[in-house]
XYZ file of N, CA and C in Angstrom:
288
model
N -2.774 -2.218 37.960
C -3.209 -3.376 37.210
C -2.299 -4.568 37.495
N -0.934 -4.352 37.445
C 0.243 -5.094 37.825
C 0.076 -6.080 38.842
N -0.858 -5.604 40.314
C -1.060 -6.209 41.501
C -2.192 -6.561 41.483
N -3.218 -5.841 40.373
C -4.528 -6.742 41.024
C -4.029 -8.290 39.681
N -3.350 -8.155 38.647
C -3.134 -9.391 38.062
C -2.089 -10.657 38.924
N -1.229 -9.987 39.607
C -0.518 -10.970 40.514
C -1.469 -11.473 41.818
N -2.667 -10.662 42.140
C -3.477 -11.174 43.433
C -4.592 -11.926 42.562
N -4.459 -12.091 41.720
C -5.825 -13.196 40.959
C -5.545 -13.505 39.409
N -4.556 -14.313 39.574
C -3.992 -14.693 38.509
C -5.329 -15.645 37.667
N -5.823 -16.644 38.274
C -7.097 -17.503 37.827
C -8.017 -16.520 36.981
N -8.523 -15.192 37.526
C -9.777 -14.953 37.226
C -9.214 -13.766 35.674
N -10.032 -13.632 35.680
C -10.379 -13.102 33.819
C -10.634 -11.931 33.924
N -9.611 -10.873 33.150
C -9.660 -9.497 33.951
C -9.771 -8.902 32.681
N -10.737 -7.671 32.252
C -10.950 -6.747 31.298
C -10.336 -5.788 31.308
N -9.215 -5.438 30.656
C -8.699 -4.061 31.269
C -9.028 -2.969 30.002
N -9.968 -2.083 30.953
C -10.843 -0.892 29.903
C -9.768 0.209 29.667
N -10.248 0.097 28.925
C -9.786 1.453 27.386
C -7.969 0.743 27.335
N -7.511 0.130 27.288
C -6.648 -0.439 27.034
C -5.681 -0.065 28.024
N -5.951 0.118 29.465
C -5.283 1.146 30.128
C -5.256 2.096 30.364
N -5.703 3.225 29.499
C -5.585 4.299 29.083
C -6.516 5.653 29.654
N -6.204 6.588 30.158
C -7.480 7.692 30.865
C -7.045 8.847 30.033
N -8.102 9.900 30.478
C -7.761 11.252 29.798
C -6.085 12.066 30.253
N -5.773 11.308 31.167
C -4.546 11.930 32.050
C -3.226 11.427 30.776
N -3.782 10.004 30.255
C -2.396 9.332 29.695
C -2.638 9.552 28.129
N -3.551 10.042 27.569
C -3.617 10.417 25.865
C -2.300 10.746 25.515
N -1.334 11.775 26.429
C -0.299 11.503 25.559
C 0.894 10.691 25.911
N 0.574 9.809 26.327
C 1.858 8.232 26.017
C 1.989 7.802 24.838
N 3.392 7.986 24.959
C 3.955 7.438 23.519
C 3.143 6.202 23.163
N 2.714 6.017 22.205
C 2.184 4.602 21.584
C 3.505 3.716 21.387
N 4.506 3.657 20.881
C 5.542 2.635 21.186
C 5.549 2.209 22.654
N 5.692 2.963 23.848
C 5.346 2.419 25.050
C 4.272 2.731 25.335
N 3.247 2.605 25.511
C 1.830 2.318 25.393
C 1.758 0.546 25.304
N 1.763 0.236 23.839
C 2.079 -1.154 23.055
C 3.175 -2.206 24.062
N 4.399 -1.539 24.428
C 5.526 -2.259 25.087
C 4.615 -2.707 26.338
N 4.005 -1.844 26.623
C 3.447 -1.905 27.983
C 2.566 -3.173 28.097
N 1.421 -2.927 27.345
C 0.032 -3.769 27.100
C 1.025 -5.472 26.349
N 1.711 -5.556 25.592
C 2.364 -7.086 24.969
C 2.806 -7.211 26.618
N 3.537 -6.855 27.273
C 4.436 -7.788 28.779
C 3.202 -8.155 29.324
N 2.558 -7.470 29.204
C 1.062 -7.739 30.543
C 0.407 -8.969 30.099
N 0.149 -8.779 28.695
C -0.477 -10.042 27.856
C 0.402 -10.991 27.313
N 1.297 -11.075 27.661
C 2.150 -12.192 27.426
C 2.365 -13.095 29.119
N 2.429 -11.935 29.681
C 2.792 -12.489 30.913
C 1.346 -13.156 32.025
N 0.040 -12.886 31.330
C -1.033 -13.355 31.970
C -2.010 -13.422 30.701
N -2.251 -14.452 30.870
C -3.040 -15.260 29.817
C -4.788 -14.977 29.934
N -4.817 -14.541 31.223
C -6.349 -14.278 31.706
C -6.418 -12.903 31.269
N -6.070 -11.696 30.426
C -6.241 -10.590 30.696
C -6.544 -10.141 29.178
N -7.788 -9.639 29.019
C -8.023 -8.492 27.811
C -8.370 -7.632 28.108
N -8.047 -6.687 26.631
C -8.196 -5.043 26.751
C -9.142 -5.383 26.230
N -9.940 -4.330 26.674
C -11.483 -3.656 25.990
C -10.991 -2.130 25.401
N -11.551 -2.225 23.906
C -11.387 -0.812 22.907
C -12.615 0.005 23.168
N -13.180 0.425 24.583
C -14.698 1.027 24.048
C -14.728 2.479 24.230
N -13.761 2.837 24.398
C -13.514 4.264 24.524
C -13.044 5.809 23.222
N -13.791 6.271 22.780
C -13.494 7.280 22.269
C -12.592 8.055 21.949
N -11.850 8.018 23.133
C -10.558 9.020 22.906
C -9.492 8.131 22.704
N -9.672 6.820 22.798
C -8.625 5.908 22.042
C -8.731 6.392 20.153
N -10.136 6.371 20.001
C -10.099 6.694 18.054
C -9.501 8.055 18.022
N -9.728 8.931 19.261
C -9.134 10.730 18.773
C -8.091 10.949 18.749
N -7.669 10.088 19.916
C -6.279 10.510 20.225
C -4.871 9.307 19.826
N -5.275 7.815 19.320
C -4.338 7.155 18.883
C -5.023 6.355 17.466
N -5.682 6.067 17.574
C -6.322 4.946 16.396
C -6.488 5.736 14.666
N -6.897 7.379 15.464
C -7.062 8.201 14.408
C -6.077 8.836 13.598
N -4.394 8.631 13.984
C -3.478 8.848 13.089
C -2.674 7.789 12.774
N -2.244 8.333 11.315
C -2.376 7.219 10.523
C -1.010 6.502 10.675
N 0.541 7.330 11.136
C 1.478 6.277 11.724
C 1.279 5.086 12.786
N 0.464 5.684 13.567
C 0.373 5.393 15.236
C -0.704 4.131 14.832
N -2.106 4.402 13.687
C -2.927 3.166 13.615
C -2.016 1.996 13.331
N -0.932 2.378 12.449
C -0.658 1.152 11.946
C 0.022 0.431 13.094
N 0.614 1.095 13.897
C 1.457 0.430 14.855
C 0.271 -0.574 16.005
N -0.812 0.118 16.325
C -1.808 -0.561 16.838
C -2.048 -1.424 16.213
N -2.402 -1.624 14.768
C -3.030 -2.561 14.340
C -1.805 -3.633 14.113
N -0.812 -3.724 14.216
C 0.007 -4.864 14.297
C -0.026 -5.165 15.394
N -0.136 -4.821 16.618
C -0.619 -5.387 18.070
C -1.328 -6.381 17.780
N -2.831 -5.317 17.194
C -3.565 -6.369 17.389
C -3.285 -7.750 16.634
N -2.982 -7.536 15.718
C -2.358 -8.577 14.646
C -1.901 -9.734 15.293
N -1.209 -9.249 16.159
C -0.294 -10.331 16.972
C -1.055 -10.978 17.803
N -2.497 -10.245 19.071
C -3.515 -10.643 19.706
C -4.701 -10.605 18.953
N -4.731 -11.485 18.263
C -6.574 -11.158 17.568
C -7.355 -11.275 18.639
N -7.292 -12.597 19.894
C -8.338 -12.925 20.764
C -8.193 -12.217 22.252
N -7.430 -11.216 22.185
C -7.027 -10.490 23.428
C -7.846 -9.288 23.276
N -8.488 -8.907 22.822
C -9.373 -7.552 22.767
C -10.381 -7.615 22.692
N -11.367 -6.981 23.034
C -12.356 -7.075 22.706
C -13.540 -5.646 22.618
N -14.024 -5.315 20.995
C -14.595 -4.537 20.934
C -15.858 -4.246 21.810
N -16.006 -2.760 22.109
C -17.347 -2.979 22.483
C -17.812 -1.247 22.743
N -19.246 -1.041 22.958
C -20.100 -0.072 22.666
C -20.438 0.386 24.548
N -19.691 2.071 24.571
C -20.280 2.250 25.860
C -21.390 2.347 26.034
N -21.929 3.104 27.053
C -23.536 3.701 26.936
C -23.535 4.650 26.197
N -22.985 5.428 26.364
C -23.016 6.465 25.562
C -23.201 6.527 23.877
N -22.734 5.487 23.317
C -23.255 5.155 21.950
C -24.332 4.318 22.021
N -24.477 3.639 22.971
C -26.275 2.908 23.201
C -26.820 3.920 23.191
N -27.029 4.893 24.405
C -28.157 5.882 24.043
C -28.060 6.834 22.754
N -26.781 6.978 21.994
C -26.743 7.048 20.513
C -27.693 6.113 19.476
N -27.571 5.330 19.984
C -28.824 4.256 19.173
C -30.150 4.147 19.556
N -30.703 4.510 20.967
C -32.019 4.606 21.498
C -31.905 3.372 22.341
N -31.163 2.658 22.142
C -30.738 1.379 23.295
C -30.859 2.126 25.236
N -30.736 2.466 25.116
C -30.835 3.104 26.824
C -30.719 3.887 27.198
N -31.930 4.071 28.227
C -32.607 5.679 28.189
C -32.293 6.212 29.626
């Protein structure tokens, strides 16, 4: 992520599930957080997207670790941005 933000600093980059894959569920959330504030402090073009699942199973869903997220966000209200995979669309009948 580091290099594709230094090779296109201009353009407007989404970075999904906040970074995060099934490989990294268990990163510490203190560095997790350390990680994601340098990136977004240091490039103004860059939000996380929350649309992933195993972000609620595996960090959002306990209750030390939410709070520590939710002061992130606190700090970025306009750096994130919620959103619905397919997989909860075709939960809704949205796409078949």
């Amino acid at each position: 992520m580091e290099q594709t933000l230094r090779l296109y600093p201009a353009n407007k980059i989404v970075w999904a599930h906040m970074g995060l894959s099934k490989e990294l569920t268990t990163m510490d959330p203190d560095r997790h957080i350390k990680i994601m504030k340098r990136l977004l402090d240091k490039h103004p073009n860059l939000t996380l997207d929350l649309s992933w699942r195993v972000l609620e199973d595996n960090y959002f869903s306990k209750p030390g670790v939410r709070q520590k997220y939710a002061a992130f966000f606190d700090r970025y209200p306009t750096r994130a941005i919620p959103a619905q995979g397919e997989r909860a669309a075709r939960m809704q009948g949205r796409v078949r």
